[in-house]
XYZ file of C-alpha atoms in Angstrom:
568
model
C 42.363 -2.730 11.279
C 40.679 0.569 10.484
C 39.376 3.179 12.918
C 35.989 4.532 11.870
C 33.294 6.828 13.167
C 30.389 4.658 14.268
C 28.165 6.641 11.909
C 30.378 5.555 9.000
C 30.274 1.972 10.260
C 26.449 2.040 10.278
C 26.319 3.560 6.794
C 28.743 1.013 5.339
C 26.883 -1.850 6.969
C 23.552 -0.707 5.555
C 25.073 -0.358 2.094
C 26.677 -3.796 2.448
C 23.178 -5.223 3.036
C 21.880 -3.655 -0.177
C 19.975 -0.772 1.401
C 19.641 2.161 -0.986
C 17.001 4.550 0.399
C 16.762 6.246 3.797
C 13.894 8.596 4.684
C 13.716 10.767 7.766
C 14.002 14.100 9.537
C 17.373 14.951 11.045
C 18.101 16.347 14.485
C 20.055 15.501 17.613
C 21.622 12.882 17.743
C 21.418 11.644 14.115
C 22.649 14.608 12.057
C 26.119 13.118 11.587
C 24.614 9.730 10.695
C 22.512 11.243 7.900
C 25.636 12.903 6.462
C 27.572 9.618 6.703
C 24.788 7.823 4.818
C 25.111 10.184 1.872
C 28.920 10.088 1.996
C 28.771 6.320 1.628
C 26.482 6.314 -1.386
C 23.019 5.908 0.135
C 20.102 8.116 -0.906
C 18.809 10.247 1.979
C 15.397 11.842 1.501
C 14.567 14.495 4.062
C 10.823 14.519 4.734
C 8.528 16.974 6.525
C 6.786 14.528 8.835
C 8.189 11.354 10.420
C 5.035 9.372 9.680
C 5.317 10.191 5.980
C 8.992 9.195 6.080
C 8.014 5.830 7.522
C 5.314 5.319 4.896
C 7.808 6.102 2.125
C 10.417 3.686 3.508
C 7.947 0.797 3.728
C 6.636 1.441 0.210
C 10.205 1.021 -1.040
C 10.246 -2.305 0.812
C 7.060 -3.486 -0.887
C 8.004 -2.277 -4.357
C 11.573 -3.645 -4.339
C 11.604 -6.489 -1.800
C 14.519 -4.774 -0.016
C 13.587 -2.687 3.045
C 13.759 1.056 3.015
C 15.102 2.682 6.171
C 13.320 5.293 8.255
C 15.777 7.363 10.325
C 14.397 9.461 13.187
C 15.443 11.281 16.311
C 14.857 10.059 19.838
C 11.655 10.196 21.871
C 8.972 12.062 19.911
C 10.656 11.190 16.619
C 10.250 7.489 17.245
C 6.760 7.927 18.693
C 5.701 9.645 15.486
C 6.645 6.605 13.388
C 4.904 3.930 15.457
C 1.803 4.390 13.278
C 3.920 3.733 10.214
C 5.575 0.749 11.871
C 2.197 -0.772 12.684
C 1.051 -0.144 9.123
C 4.085 -1.914 7.648
C 3.808 -4.798 10.086
C 0.132 -5.419 9.269
C 0.722 -4.902 5.542
C 3.649 -7.362 5.736
C 6.067 -4.927 4.095
C 9.841 -4.864 4.795
C 10.959 -1.862 6.838
C 13.935 -1.014 9.044
C 13.532 1.851 11.517
C 16.650 3.383 13.062
C 16.432 5.937 15.847
C 18.943 7.815 17.872
C 18.331 7.763 21.615
C 19.411 9.473 24.795
C 23.049 9.078 25.798
C 23.358 6.081 28.125
C 24.890 8.150 30.914
C 21.758 10.340 30.896
C 19.292 7.483 31.207
C 17.127 7.527 34.309
C 17.910 11.128 35.231
C 15.704 12.980 32.756
C 17.866 13.028 29.643
C 16.797 14.972 26.556
C 13.944 13.080 24.832
C 14.536 10.082 27.098
C 12.226 7.240 26.139
C 12.147 3.449 26.520
C 12.464 3.064 22.771
C 13.278 -0.614 22.326
C 10.393 -1.663 24.566
C 8.070 0.845 22.923
C 8.851 -0.571 19.469
C 8.396 -4.271 20.210
C 4.596 -4.433 19.659
C 5.020 -3.004 16.156
C 7.909 -5.069 14.806
C 9.487 -8.503 14.436
C 12.884 -7.525 15.819
C 13.957 -4.724 18.155
C 17.452 -4.305 19.557
C 20.106 -1.881 20.772
C 23.638 -2.930 19.789
C 25.719 -3.101 22.960
C 28.913 -1.963 21.206
C 30.264 -0.849 17.869
C 31.620 -4.328 17.175
C 28.051 -5.712 17.166
C 26.501 -3.152 14.835
C 27.173 -5.074 11.640
C 25.611 -8.225 13.093
C 22.475 -6.409 14.235
C 21.993 -4.639 10.910
C 22.214 -7.927 9.013
C 19.731 -9.439 11.447
C 17.363 -6.481 11.113
C 17.343 -6.778 7.321
C 16.931 -10.562 7.505
C 14.004 -10.391 9.933
C 12.283 -7.760 7.802
C 12.377 -9.936 4.679
C 12.374 -13.583 5.799
C 9.103 -15.414 6.452
C 6.240 -12.958 6.606
C 7.901 -9.596 5.871
C 7.681 -6.916 8.511
C 9.499 -4.354 10.620
C 12.848 -4.263 12.419
C 13.959 -1.565 14.843
C 17.511 -0.613 15.831
C 18.296 1.830 18.637
C 21.534 3.816 18.771
C 22.326 5.877 21.906
C 23.943 9.261 21.338
C 27.176 8.257 23.046
C 27.558 5.270 20.695
C 26.819 7.399 17.609
C 29.480 9.910 18.675
C 32.196 7.294 19.181
C 34.899 5.772 17.003
C 35.988 2.152 16.874
C 38.678 0.000 15.327
C 37.239 -2.672 13.047
C 38.371 -5.060 10.364
C 38.390 -3.293 7.012
C 36.296 -6.077 5.426
C 32.633 -6.665 6.321
C 32.269 -8.447 9.639
C 29.135 -10.421 8.816
C 27.621 -12.138 5.838
C 25.339 -10.186 3.558
C 21.698 -11.067 4.178
C 20.686 -13.693 1.632
C 17.493 -13.802 -0.369
C 14.597 -15.334 1.588
C 14.361 -19.075 0.949
C 11.556 -20.326 -1.264
C 8.887 -22.410 0.439
C 7.569 -25.226 -1.758
C 4.118 -26.761 -1.244
C 3.515 -30.308 -0.096
C 2.776 -32.236 -3.344
C -0.165 -33.948 -1.626
C -1.689 -30.532 -0.900
C -1.280 -29.504 -4.530
C -3.019 -32.693 -5.648
C -5.856 -32.105 -3.174
C -6.222 -28.504 -4.325
C -6.355 -29.615 -7.960
C -9.005 -32.252 -7.234
C -11.214 -29.833 -5.306
C -10.856 -26.911 -7.710
C -11.541 -28.925 -10.854
C -14.788 -30.507 -9.579
C -16.205 -27.170 -8.421
C -19.320 -25.913 -10.162
C -18.618 -22.308 -9.161
C -14.856 -21.900 -8.710
C -13.256 -18.561 -7.902
C -9.655 -17.421 -7.463
C -8.876 -14.468 -5.181
C -5.477 -12.830 -5.699
C -3.982 -10.741 -2.904
C -1.015 -8.430 -2.466
C 0.998 -11.390 -1.180
C 0.993 -12.643 -4.763
C 2.149 -9.216 -5.956
C 4.953 -9.107 -3.381
C 6.046 -12.629 -4.365
C 6.252 -11.520 -8.009
C 4.014 -14.384 -9.012
C 2.270 -12.494 -11.821
C 3.677 -14.480 -14.740
C 2.630 -17.931 -13.501
C -0.744 -16.662 -12.242
C -1.530 -14.966 -15.567
C -0.672 -18.133 -17.445
C -2.812 -20.253 -15.123
C -5.828 -17.917 -15.334
C -5.615 -17.659 -19.113
C -5.269 -21.409 -19.605
C -7.862 -22.537 -17.037
C -10.479 -19.787 -17.639
C -11.370 -19.757 -13.935
C -12.949 -16.443 -12.831
C -10.902 -14.343 -10.434
C -11.102 -11.363 -8.105
C -8.311 -9.085 -6.925
C -7.839 -7.496 -3.524
C -7.032 -3.768 -3.738
C -3.253 -4.139 -3.863
C -3.456 -7.443 -5.701
C -4.710 -5.395 -8.650
C -2.475 -5.785 -11.687
C -1.122 -9.236 -10.840
C -3.576 -10.120 -13.568
C -4.870 -7.125 -15.489
C -8.187 -5.665 -14.352
C -9.460 -5.856 -17.917
C -8.644 -9.557 -18.363
C -11.743 -11.449 -19.561
C -11.703 -13.714 -16.478
C -11.800 -10.770 -14.025
C -15.171 -10.591 -12.256
C -14.472 -7.640 -9.948
C -17.563 -5.905 -11.341
C -19.629 -8.851 -10.079
C -17.753 -9.121 -6.771
C -20.719 -9.574 -4.442
C -22.283 -12.282 -6.594
C -18.931 -14.058 -6.997
C -18.234 -14.127 -3.259
C -21.741 -15.107 -2.239
C -22.125 -17.911 -4.749
C -18.684 -19.497 -5.206
C -18.520 -23.081 -3.923
C -14.696 -23.366 -4.042
C -12.316 -20.437 -3.579
C -8.560 -20.553 -4.188
C -7.024 -17.849 -2.008
C -3.583 -16.763 -3.243
C -1.725 -14.479 -0.845
C -4.816 -12.803 0.557
C -5.991 -12.893 4.158
C -9.542 -13.472 5.317
C -9.660 -10.226 7.258
C -12.054 -7.283 6.991
C -11.079 -6.627 3.354
C -12.552 -10.029 2.442
C -15.296 -9.853 5.067
C -13.563 -12.539 7.170
C -14.601 -15.258 4.725
C -17.929 -15.604 6.478
C -21.634 -15.299 5.637
C -23.506 -13.254 4.533
C -20.768 -12.162 2.106
C -19.615 -15.746 1.469
C -21.481 -18.953 0.695
C -22.133 -20.862 3.928
C -20.912 -24.073 2.264
C -17.884 -22.625 0.466
C -14.678 -24.666 0.530
C -11.534 -22.557 0.709
C -8.102 -23.530 -0.548
C -5.808 -21.189 1.349
C -2.224 -20.597 0.211
C -0.028 -18.418 2.406
C 3.641 -18.073 3.221
C 2.868 -17.734 6.922
C 1.755 -20.953 8.635
C 0.061 -19.018 11.447
C -2.280 -17.384 8.926
C -3.719 -20.725 7.828
C -7.250 -21.420 9.131
C -7.489 -17.904 10.509
C -11.119 -16.666 10.776
C -12.517 -19.788 9.082
C -11.292 -23.365 8.733
C -10.013 -23.917 5.211
C -10.749 -27.138 3.388
C -7.114 -27.212 2.238
C -4.398 -25.067 3.816
C -1.032 -24.823 2.081
C 2.061 -23.144 3.439
C 4.004 -22.047 0.386
C 5.311 -19.191 -1.661
C 2.542 -18.204 -4.065
C 4.815 -18.565 -7.085
C 5.930 -22.123 -6.274
C 2.386 -23.272 -5.477
C 0.848 -21.824 -8.643
C 3.623 -23.320 -10.737
C 2.943 -26.766 -9.260
C -0.841 -26.427 -9.620
C -0.526 -25.127 -13.181
C 1.485 -28.144 -14.219
C -1.371 -30.408 -13.135
C -3.950 -28.231 -14.893
C -1.910 -28.318 -18.101
C -1.168 -32.033 -17.903
C -4.823 -32.878 -17.475
C -5.967 -30.245 -19.965
C -8.387 -28.577 -17.548
C -10.389 -25.645 -18.908
C -13.408 -24.215 -17.110
C -16.091 -23.773 -19.761
C -17.170 -20.256 -20.709
C -20.631 -21.751 -21.400
C -21.083 -23.002 -17.842
C -24.000 -21.805 -15.727
C -21.500 -20.102 -13.409
C -20.009 -17.969 -16.158
C -23.529 -17.094 -17.360
C -24.446 -15.830 -13.871
C -21.258 -13.778 -13.596
C -21.544 -12.332 -17.108
C -25.140 -11.287 -16.473
C -24.176 -9.535 -13.250
C -21.199 -7.840 -14.871
C -23.458 -6.395 -17.564
C -26.017 -5.201 -15.011
C -23.378 -3.426 -12.954
C -21.776 -1.974 -16.054
C -25.123 -0.449 -17.048
C -25.532 1.115 -13.601
C -22.028 2.601 -13.705
C -22.502 3.886 -17.255
C -25.299 6.198 -16.121
C -23.053 7.673 -13.434
C -19.995 8.190 -15.637
C -22.089 9.922 -18.299
C -23.484 12.410 -15.793
C -21.268 15.500 -16.038
C -23.623 17.695 -14.008
C -21.797 20.246 -11.839
C -20.885 19.638 -9.051
C -19.401 16.406 -10.360
C -19.804 12.880 -9.010
C -16.949 10.479 -8.234
C -17.626 8.063 -11.073
C -17.445 10.521 -13.952
C -14.294 12.112 -12.523
C -12.504 8.797 -11.978
C -13.661 7.484 -15.348
C -12.127 10.455 -17.129
C -8.919 10.197 -15.117
C -8.679 6.551 -16.170
C -9.088 7.483 -19.833
C -6.257 10.026 -19.692
C -3.508 8.293 -17.688
C -1.037 5.833 -19.295
C -1.697 2.134 -18.645
C 1.544 1.716 -16.689
C 0.770 4.551 -14.262
C 1.429 3.852 -10.583
C -1.759 4.801 -8.737
C -1.623 5.825 -5.079
C -5.004 6.322 -3.459
C -6.465 7.128 -0.063
C -9.642 8.580 1.340
C -13.019 7.039 2.028
C -15.156 7.271 -1.112
C -12.185 8.371 -3.227
C -10.220 5.205 -2.507
C -13.118 2.747 -2.468
C -14.734 3.923 -5.697
C -11.282 4.344 -7.227
C -10.595 0.642 -6.726
C -13.281 -0.127 -9.285
C -12.802 2.814 -11.632
C -8.997 3.138 -11.833
C -7.678 0.023 -13.551
C -4.281 -1.610 -13.217
C -2.622 -3.742 -15.849
C 0.691 -4.241 -14.036
C 1.477 -5.615 -10.552
C 2.654 -3.379 -7.701
C 1.180 -0.366 -9.462
C -1.470 0.383 -6.831
C -0.754 1.557 -3.286
C -3.524 2.456 -0.868
C -4.506 2.538 2.806
C -4.027 -1.217 2.994
C -4.755 -3.719 5.722
C -4.528 -1.196 8.568
C -6.764 1.305 6.746
C -4.237 4.043 7.457
C -5.009 7.574 6.322
C -2.042 9.825 5.565
C -0.031 7.225 3.635
C -0.610 8.709 0.195
C 2.114 11.293 -0.327
C 4.775 9.190 1.395
C 3.901 6.223 -0.817
C 3.927 8.468 -3.889
C 7.372 9.873 -3.035
C 8.777 6.354 -2.766
C 7.201 5.278 -6.057
C 8.413 8.410 -7.848
C 11.986 7.969 -6.582
C 12.077 4.403 -7.888
C 10.615 5.503 -11.222
C 13.105 8.365 -11.390
C 15.929 5.826 -11.126
C 14.565 2.854 -13.080
C 11.881 4.076 -15.493
C 11.525 7.857 -15.761
C 8.655 7.546 -18.246
C 6.352 5.894 -15.680
C 3.858 8.334 -14.187
C 2.826 8.434 -10.525
C -0.563 9.850 -9.601
C -1.816 10.272 -6.058
C -5.623 10.345 -5.912
C -6.659 11.749 -2.532
C -9.737 12.781 -0.687
C -9.501 16.282 0.760
C -9.411 14.890 4.284
C -6.644 12.398 3.412
C -4.557 15.133 1.762
C -4.631 17.091 4.996
C -2.595 14.434 6.811
C 0.587 14.981 4.804
C 0.033 17.896 2.441
C 3.352 19.585 3.219
C 5.179 16.676 1.608
C 4.618 18.555 -1.640
C 7.684 20.570 -0.594
C 9.632 17.297 -0.445
C 8.462 16.487 -3.966
C 9.511 19.914 -5.218
C 12.922 19.650 -3.542
C 13.707 16.279 -5.093
C 12.111 17.123 -8.467
C 9.506 14.369 -8.296
C 6.735 14.816 -10.908
C 3.900 13.344 -8.847
C 0.421 14.375 -9.969
C -1.696 14.913 -6.840
C -5.407 14.775 -7.603
C -7.658 15.892 -4.758
C -11.310 14.868 -4.950
C -12.663 17.632 -2.763
C -16.144 17.166 -1.279
C -15.669 19.592 1.621
C -15.628 16.898 4.271
C -14.919 13.437 5.621
C -17.139 10.903 3.814
C -19.404 13.809 2.816
C -19.461 17.559 3.245
C -21.734 20.570 2.864
C -22.413 23.248 0.302
C -21.583 26.885 1.076
C -25.059 27.898 2.262
C -25.445 24.922 4.591
C -21.904 25.319 5.946
C -22.459 29.017 6.751
C -25.848 28.316 8.319
C -24.385 25.641 10.617
C -21.283 27.627 11.539
C -23.318 30.748 12.347
C -25.889 29.034 14.561
C -23.596 29.303 17.556
C -20.142 28.117 18.521
C -18.860 26.178 15.473
C -17.300 23.569 17.773
C -20.853 22.583 18.681
C -22.811 23.349 15.517
C -20.516 22.182 12.721
C -20.744 18.400 12.223
C -17.439 16.609 12.981
C -17.189 15.497 9.348
C -17.302 19.039 7.933
C -14.329 20.726 6.267
C -14.132 24.245 4.852
C -16.032 24.655 1.583
C -13.998 24.793 -1.643
C -10.599 25.023 0.030
C -8.131 26.034 -2.689
C -5.500 23.372 -2.076
C -4.052 23.858 -5.557
C -2.760 27.286 -4.535
C -0.171 25.581 -2.344
C 1.807 25.185 -5.570
C 2.098 28.986 -5.753
C 4.476 28.800 -2.781
C 7.038 27.263 -5.121
C 6.308 29.405 -8.136
C 4.414 26.533 -9.730
C 0.894 26.200 -11.065
C -1.981 24.275 -9.509
C -5.340 23.553 -11.098
C -8.838 24.223 -9.789
C -11.398 22.035 -11.560
C -15.186 22.041 -11.597
C -15.993 20.566 -15.013
C -14.827 17.603 -17.098
C -13.267 19.817 -19.841
C -11.278 21.590 -17.116
C -10.192 18.199 -15.736
C -8.983 17.006 -19.142
C -6.973 20.172 -19.701
C -5.466 20.155 -16.192
C -4.521 16.475 -16.191
C -3.000 16.682 -19.657
C -0.850 19.594 -18.546
C 0.144 17.970 -15.245
C 1.136 14.676 -16.880
C 3.492 16.539 -19.225
C 5.585 17.835 -16.320
C 8.895 15.979 -15.925
C 10.565 17.610 -12.918
C 7.958 18.940 -10.511
C 4.718 17.885 -8.803
C 1.245 19.198 -9.566
C -1.988 19.566 -7.610
C -5.352 19.227 -9.334
C -8.148 20.222 -6.943
C -11.453 18.803 -8.251
C -14.700 19.855 -6.643
C -17.047 16.929 -6.010
C -20.695 17.161 -5.060
C -20.639 17.182 -1.224
C -23.469 14.636 -1.141
C -22.043 12.349 -3.849
C -21.642 8.734 -2.758
C -20.945 5.312 -4.199
C -23.639 3.537 -6.162
C -26.202 1.645 -4.045
C -24.638 -1.460 -2.467
C -26.143 -4.827 -1.576
C -24.163 -4.562 1.662
C -22.398 -1.801 3.552
C -18.752 -1.682 2.482
C -17.668 -2.923 5.907
C -19.926 -5.881 6.615
C -20.439 -7.218 10.090
C -20.266 -10.925 9.408
C -22.703 -13.282 11.032
C -21.317 -16.274 12.873
């Protein structure tokens, strides 16, 4: 037997389960726990905002398959991370949240930061519990990790009252529970694979859509082989980008609207028919389309629309089984088909429209020329974090990915404020595993405002994240100096300034001066090239490049609004 502080017991149990990274902000009653985590070999990253800490922890979960931990104080601390918990749960990313809570003998009488934390957490997670005693902590931590990774990944919450955290207990010196195993593989029903093969290979206009579920499942190798061998056109969801390279010849992202509207059979690999894919309904989809839906989660099957074939399976195991049939029967979709001719024609038309925009270097700059030049300068293996309205949406098309899990954005929940937390997580993993990999965080000026002080976190931990702010003086769009002054001087600015307005030409890059570092203010393409080249050469500190964008710049004309109300 060995007598241990409960904080040491928690730290050892987390390490025993393979947890490496903990993000949070310390305070009563978790200060001692944060010290115990470091003493037992875990990495503790002190953040400036609990939401950003939660975003960083869940990004670790997505990028590694092993949950990061978000550690917060009681009451307001936990309330601040519920947005992050909801984001991870809807994104299906592994996350464990641990919070201290009011001492049990103070419950019900107005204890400091008293809050019904377990009940408050339940809507945002798969598992929420408060260990009743020190002897049960190891069991609950294993269960929290297992729930966060098994089945559809998600969030677990563990609550530790102050009196429990301050106690000691005698335990067996060896671990008291089994280490959480790897999630079991789910194999498809062979009959479903045969049906999918038969439907896909008779289609006149087949299409494959690859989602972030395929990226999380690390299915890139088998999917790349299948796409290359079959020559079937494909699209990528935003965080599915890189499972197959954006510049692969079969990628038809530049003809997305035509592909979705015209495809007669769609193979959906780890992507949900939610708002990102316009619910799978007309007018964005063919009214007669037949969908082959492959998802790890049985409850997701037939959601929004009834699929012709619904397969519960890991993406990797399904694609492997389907590929074998395609290879055995020597199926290749002809590049000379009418379908490929339609898609090629549309790709060329859209390319011509974009070319005009990227060649326009008129000041103030537009999004397309800025993003095009960023793309030309960054290494191909760069991890791209992006958030903001036009910045993120246009960036999906202009910033290419050739590797999986190299794009992180607002995701399924459309959460603003995720960017710097995601970037910190990515940079920490690169710092440990591949220091040569660059991390850039491409933000709108509004999005940057949610978590801008996390630059201090980056400085403290020597993380060379390049933060690029596309600054249009507003949310969606802004105003030039004369218009802004006219509106603000017409009366009380709370009534005359439009709600979307932000201050004109805010010098965000000067925040780097607080740390004795240099930021970059950019108005022209030559200035952008010089600033980005300099920022990318930094190895131990972050940079901010503040690029002024025309306040009225927008995306190229669309056939549909970006968020389409589907017609039943």
